[in-house]
PDB file of C-alpha atoms in Angstrom:
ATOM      1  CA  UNK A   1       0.000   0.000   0.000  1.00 53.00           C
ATOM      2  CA  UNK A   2       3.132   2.149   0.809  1.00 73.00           C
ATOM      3  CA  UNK A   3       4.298   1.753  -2.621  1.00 73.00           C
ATOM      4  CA  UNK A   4       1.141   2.482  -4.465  1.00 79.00           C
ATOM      5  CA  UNK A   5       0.408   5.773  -2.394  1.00 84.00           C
ATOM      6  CA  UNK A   6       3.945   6.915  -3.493  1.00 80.00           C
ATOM      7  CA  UNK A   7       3.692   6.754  -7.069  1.00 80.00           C
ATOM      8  CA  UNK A   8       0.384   7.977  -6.710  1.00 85.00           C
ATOM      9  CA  UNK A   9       1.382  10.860  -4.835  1.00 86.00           C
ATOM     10  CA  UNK A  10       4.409  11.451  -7.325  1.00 80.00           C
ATOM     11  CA  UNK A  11       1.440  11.254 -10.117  1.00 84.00           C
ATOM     12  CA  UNK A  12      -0.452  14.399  -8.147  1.00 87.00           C
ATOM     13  CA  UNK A  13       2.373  16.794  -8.211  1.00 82.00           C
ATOM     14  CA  UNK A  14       3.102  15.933 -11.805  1.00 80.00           C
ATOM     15  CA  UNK A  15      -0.304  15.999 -13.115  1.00 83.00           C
ATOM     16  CA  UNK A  16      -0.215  19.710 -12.575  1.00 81.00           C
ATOM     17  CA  UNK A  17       2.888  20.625 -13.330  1.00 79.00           C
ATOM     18  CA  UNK A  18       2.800  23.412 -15.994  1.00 76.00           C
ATOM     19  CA  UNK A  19       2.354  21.487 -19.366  1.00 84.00           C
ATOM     20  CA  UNK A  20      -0.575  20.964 -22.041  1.00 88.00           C
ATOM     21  CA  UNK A  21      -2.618  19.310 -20.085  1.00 90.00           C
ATOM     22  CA  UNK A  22      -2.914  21.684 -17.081  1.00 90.00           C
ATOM     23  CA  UNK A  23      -2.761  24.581 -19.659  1.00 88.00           C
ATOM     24  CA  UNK A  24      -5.827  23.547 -21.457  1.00 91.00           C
ATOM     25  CA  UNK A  25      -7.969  22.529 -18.222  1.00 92.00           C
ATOM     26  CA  UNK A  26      -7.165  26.132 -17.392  1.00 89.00           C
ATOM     27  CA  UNK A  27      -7.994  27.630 -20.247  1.00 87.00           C
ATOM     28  CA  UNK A  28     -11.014  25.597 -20.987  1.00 89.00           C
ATOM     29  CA  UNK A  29     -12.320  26.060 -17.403  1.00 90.00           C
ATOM     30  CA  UNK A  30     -12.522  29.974 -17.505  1.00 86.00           C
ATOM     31  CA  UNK A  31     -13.648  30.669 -21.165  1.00 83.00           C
ATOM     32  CA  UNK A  32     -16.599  27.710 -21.551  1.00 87.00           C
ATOM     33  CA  UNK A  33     -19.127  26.021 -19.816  1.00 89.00           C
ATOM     34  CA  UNK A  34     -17.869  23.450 -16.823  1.00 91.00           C
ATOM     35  CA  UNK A  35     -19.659  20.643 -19.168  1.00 93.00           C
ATOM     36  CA  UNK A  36     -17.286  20.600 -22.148  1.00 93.00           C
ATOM     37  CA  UNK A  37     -14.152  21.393 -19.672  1.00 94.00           C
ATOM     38  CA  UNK A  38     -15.302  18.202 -18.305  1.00 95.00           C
ATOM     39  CA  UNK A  39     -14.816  16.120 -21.357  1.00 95.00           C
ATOM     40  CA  UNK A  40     -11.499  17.359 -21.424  1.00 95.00           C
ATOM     41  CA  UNK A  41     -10.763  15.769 -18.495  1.00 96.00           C
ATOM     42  CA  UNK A  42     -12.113  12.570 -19.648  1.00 96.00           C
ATOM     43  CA  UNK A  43     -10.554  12.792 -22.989  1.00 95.00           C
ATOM     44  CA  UNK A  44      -7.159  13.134 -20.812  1.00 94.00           C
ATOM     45  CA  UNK A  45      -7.536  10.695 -18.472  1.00 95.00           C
ATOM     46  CA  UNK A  46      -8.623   7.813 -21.654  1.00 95.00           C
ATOM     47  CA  UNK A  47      -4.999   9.598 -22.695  1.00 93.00           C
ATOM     48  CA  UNK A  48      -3.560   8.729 -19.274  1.00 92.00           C
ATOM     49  CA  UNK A  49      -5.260   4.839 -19.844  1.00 92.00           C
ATOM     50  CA  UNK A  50      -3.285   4.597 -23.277  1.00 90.00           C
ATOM     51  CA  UNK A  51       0.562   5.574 -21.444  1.00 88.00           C
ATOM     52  CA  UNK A  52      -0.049   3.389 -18.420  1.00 86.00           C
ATOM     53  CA  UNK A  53      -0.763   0.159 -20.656  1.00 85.00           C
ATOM     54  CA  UNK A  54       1.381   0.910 -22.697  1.00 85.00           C
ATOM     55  CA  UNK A  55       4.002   1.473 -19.969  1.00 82.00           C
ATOM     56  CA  UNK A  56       3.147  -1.486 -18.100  1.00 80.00           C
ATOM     57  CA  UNK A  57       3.171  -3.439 -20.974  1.00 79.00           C
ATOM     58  CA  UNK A  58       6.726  -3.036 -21.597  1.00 75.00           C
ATOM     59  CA  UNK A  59       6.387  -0.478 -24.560  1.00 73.00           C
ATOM     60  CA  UNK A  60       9.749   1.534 -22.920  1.00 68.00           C
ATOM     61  CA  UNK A  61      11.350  -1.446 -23.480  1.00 68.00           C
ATOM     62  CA  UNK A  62      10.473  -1.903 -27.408  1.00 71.00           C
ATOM     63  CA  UNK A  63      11.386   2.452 -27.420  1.00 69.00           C
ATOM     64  CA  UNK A  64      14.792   1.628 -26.012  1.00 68.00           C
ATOM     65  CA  UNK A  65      15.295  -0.685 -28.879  1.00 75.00           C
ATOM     66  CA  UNK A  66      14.115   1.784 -31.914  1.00 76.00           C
ATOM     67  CA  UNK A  67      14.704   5.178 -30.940  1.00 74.00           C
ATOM     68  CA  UNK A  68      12.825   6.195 -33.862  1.00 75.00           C
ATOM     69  CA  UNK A  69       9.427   4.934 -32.272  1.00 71.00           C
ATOM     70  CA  UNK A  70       9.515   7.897 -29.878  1.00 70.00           C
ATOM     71  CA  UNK A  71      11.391  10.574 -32.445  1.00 76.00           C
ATOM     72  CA  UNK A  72       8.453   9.996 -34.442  1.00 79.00           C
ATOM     73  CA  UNK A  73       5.638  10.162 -31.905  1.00 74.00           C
ATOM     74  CA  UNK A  74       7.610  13.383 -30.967  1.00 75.00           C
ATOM     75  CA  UNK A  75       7.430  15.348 -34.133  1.00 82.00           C
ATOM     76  CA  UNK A  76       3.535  14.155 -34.606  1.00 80.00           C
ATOM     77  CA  UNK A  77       3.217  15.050 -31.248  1.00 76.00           C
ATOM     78  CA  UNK A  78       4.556  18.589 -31.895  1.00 81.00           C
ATOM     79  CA  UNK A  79       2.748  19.402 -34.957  1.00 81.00           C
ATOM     80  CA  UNK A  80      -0.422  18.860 -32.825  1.00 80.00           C
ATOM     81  CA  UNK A  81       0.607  20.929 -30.319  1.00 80.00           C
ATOM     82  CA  UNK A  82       2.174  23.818 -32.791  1.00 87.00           C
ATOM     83  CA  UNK A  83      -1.473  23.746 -34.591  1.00 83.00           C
ATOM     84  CA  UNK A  84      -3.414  23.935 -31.568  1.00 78.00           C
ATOM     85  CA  UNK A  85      -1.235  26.988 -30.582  1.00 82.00           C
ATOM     86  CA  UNK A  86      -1.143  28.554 -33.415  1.00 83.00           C
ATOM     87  CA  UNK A  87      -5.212  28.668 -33.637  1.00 80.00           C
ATOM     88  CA  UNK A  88      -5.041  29.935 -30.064  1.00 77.00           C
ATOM     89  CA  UNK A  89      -2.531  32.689 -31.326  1.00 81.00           C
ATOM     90  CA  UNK A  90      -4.934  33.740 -34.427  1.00 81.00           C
ATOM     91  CA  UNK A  91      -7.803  33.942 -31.796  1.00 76.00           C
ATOM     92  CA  UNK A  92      -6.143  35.891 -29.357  1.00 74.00           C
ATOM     93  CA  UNK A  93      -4.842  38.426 -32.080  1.00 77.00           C
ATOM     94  CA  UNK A  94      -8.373  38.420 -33.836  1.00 75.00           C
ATOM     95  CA  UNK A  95     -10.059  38.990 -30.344  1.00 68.00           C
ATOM     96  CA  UNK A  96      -7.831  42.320 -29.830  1.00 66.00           C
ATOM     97  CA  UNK A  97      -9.696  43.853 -32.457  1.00 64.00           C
ATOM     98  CA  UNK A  98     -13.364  43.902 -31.355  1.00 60.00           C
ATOM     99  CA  UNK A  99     -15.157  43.673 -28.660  1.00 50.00           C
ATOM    100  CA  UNK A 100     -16.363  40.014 -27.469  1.00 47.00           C
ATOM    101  CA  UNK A 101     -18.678  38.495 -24.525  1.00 45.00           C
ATOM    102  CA  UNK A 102     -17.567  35.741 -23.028  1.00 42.00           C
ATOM    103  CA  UNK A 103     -20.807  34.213 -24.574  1.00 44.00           C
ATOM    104  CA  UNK A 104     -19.160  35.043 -27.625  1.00 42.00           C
ATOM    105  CA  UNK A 105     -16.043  33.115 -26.477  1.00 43.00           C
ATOM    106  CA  UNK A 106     -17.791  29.965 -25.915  1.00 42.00           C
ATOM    107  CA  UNK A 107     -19.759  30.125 -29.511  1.00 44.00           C
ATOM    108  CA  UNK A 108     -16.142  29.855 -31.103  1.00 50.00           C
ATOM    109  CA  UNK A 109     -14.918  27.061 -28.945  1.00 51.00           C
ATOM    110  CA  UNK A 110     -14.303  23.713 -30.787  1.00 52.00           C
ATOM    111  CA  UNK A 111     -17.122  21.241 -30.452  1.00 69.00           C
ATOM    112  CA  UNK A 112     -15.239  18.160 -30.014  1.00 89.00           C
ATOM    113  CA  UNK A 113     -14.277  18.632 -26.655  1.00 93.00           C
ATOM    114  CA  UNK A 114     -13.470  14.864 -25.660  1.00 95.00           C
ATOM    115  CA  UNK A 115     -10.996  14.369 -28.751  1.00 93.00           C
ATOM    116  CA  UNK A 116      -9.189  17.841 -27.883  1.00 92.00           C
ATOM    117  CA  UNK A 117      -8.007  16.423 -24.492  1.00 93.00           C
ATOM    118  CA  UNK A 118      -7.296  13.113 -25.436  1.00 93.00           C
ATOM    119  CA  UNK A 119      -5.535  14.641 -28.529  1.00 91.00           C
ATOM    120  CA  UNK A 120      -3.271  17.005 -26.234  1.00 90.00           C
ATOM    121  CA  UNK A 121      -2.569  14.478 -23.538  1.00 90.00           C
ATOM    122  CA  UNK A 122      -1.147  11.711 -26.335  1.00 89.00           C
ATOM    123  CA  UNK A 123       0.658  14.514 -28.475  1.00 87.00           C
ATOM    124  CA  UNK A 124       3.449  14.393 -25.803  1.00 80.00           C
ATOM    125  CA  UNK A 125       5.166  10.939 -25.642  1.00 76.00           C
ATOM    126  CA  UNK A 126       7.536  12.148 -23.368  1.00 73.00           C
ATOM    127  CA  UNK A 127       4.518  11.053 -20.589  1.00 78.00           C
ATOM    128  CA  UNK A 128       5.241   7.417 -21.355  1.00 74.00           C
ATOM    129  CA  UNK A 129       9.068   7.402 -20.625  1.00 73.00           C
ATOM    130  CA  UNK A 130       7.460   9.606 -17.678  1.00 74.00           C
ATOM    131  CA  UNK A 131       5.350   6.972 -16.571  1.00 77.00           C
ATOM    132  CA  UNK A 132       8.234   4.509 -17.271  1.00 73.00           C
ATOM    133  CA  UNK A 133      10.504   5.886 -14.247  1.00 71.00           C
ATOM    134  CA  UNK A 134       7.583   6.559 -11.913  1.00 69.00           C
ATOM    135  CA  UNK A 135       6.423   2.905 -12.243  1.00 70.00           C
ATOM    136  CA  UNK A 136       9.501   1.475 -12.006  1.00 67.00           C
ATOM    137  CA  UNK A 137       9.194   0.498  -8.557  1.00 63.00           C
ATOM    138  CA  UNK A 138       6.175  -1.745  -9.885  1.00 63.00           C
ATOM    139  CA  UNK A 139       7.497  -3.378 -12.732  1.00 62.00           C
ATOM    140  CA  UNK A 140      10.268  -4.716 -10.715  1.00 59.00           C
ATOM    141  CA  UNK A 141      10.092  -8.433  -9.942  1.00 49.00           C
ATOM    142  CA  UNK A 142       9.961  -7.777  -5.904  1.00 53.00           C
ATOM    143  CA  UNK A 143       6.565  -5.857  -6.452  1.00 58.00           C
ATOM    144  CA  UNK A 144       2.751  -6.947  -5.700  1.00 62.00           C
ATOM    145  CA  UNK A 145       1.366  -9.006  -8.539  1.00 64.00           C
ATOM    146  CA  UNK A 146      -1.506  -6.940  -8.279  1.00 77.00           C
ATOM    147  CA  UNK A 147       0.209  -3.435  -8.034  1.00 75.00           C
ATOM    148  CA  UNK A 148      -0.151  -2.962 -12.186  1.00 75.00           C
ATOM    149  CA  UNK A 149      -3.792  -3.533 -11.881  1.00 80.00           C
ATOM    150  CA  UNK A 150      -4.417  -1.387  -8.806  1.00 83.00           C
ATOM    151  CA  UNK A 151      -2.358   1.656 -10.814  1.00 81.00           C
ATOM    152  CA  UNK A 152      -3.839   0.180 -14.195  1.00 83.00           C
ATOM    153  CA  UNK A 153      -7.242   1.264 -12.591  1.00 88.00           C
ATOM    154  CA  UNK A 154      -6.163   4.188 -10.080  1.00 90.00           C
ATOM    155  CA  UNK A 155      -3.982   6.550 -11.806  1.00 90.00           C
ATOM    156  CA  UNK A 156      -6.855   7.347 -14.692  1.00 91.00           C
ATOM    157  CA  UNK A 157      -9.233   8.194 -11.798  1.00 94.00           C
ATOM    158  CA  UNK A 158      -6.868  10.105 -10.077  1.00 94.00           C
ATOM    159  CA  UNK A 159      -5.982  12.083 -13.195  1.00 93.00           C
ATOM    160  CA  UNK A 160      -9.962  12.967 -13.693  1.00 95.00           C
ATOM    161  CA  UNK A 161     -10.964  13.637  -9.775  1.00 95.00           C
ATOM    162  CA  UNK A 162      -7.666  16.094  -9.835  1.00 94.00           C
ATOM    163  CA  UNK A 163      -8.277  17.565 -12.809  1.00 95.00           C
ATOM    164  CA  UNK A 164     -12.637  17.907 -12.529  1.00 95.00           C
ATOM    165  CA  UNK A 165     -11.171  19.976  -9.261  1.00 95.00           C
ATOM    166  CA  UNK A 166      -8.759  21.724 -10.587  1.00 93.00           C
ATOM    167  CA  UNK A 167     -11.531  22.893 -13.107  1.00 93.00           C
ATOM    168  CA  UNK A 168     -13.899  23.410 -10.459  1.00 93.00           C
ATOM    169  CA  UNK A 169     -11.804  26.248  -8.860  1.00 91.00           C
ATOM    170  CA  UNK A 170     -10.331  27.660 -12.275  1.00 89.00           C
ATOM    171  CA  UNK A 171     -14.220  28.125 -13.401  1.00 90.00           C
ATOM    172  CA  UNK A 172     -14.911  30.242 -10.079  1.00 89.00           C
ATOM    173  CA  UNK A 173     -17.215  33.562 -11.387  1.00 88.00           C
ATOM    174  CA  UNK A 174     -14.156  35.725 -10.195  1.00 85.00           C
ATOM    175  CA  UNK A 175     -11.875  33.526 -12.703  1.00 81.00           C
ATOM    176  CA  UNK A 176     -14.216  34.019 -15.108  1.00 82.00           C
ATOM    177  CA  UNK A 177     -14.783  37.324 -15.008  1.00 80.00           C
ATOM    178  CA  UNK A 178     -10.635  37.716 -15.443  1.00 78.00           C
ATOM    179  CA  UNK A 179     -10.968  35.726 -18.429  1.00 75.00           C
ATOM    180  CA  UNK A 180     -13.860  37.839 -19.672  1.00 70.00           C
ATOM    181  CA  UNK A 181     -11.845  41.308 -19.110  1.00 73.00           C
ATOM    182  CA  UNK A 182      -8.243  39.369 -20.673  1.00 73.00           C
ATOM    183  CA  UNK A 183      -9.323  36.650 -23.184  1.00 67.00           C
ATOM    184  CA  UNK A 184      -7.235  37.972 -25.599  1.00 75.00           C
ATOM    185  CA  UNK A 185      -4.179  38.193 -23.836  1.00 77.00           C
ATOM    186  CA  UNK A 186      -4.808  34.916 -22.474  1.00 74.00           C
ATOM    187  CA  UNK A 187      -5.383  33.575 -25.519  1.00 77.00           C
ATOM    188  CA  UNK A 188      -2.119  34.794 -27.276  1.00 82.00           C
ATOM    189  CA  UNK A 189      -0.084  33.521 -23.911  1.00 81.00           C
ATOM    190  CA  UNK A 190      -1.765  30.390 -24.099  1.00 78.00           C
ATOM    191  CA  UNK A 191      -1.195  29.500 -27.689  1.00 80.00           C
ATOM    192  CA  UNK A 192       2.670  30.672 -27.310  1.00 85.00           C
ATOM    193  CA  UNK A 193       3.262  28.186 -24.801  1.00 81.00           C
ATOM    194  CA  UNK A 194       1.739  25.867 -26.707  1.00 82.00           C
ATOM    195  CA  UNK A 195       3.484  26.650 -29.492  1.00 87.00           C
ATOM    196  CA  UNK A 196       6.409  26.490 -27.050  1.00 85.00           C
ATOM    197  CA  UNK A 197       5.634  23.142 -26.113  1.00 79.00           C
ATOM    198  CA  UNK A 198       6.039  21.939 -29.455  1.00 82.00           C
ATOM    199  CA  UNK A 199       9.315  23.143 -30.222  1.00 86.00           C
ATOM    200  CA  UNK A 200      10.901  21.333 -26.941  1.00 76.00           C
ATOM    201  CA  UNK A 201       9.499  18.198 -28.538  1.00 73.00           C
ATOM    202  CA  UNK A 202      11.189  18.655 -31.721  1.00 83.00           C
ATOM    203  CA  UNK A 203      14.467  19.854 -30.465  1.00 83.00           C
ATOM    204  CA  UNK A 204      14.414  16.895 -28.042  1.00 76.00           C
ATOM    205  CA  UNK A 205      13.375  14.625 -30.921  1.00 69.00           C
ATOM    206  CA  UNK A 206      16.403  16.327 -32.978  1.00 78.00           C
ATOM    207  CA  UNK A 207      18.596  15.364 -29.808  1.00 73.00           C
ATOM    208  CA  UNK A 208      17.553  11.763 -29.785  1.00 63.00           C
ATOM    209  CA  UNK A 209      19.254  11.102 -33.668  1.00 62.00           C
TER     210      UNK A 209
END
């Protein structure tokens, strides 16, 4: 049980560390309805379902072998992330030049809220070399048979009850009423970290030739 609150612990403080993930809860939480932020967080915690069977699987193992495996997950992975930023960019510029509600805000929102999370959370493969060291502990031979399944089954839940909070508080009136008065801004910071994001894949994918 020690074991298994450890990782999962190490899994809390990581979850929201600044990345995609945490960026788009945030974003998502203060500019549209709690209901579609929501299906973010389920489309990232299915993404969190893919790395952990994968990881405990052995996948690492079959990455250590071809290097290319993860250089190309990498650059896909970045060309999601670059086009999602880029969008937020163009929005945030566009949204400097008139006058918007944040009703308005919400009408230009992407529908598919579900596929942008899971989308986000699988465009960075670094999370499965990620999950790889965390879980190490359990995919040693000296470790409960049934450890896998408990954090086969616990981490994904953990990921959505962290993150449905974390969107909770972000979608507070006062946050929204920040995000009403600095959309714009918010928007263009957003999509340059994005953007951000997937240029550290690439140069790491660069690194790993």
């Amino acid at each position: 049980m020690s074991l298994l609150l450890t990782i999962c612990s190490l899994h809390f403080f990581a979850q929201l560390s600044p990345g995609p993930d945490v960026l788009l809860v945030a974003k998502s939480s203060a500019s549209t309805t709690r209901q579609n932020t929501l299906k973010i967080v389920l489309g990232i915690s299915v993404g969190i379902i893919v790395w952990v069977v994968l990881t405990l699987m052995g996948f690492t193992v079959l990455i250590q072998q071809w290097p290319w495996i993860q250089q190309v997950l990498m650059i896909i992975g970045g060309f999601f992330l670059a086009k999602m930023g880029y969008a937020m960019l163009r929005g945030g510029v566009s949204t400097l030049k008139q006058e918007v509600s944040l009703h308005g805000v919400i009408e230009q929102q992407p529908k598919n809220y579900f596929m942008m999370g899971l989308l986000t959370n699988l465009s960075n493969p670094k999370t499965l070399i990620y999950f790889s060291s965390v879980f190490s502990l359990a995919l040693s031979s000296s470790a409960n048979s049934h450890l896998k399944t408990q954090l086969a089954i616990i981490i994904p839940i953990q990921t959505f009850f962290v993150f449905t909070l974390f969107m909770l508080i972000m979608s507070m009136p006062k946050v929204k009423h920040l995000y009403q008065k600095s959309g714009s801004y918010i928007d263009i910071a957003s999509g340059a970290l994005f953007v951000i994001f997937a240029l550290w894949l690439w140069l790491d994918a660069l690194h790993l030739i």
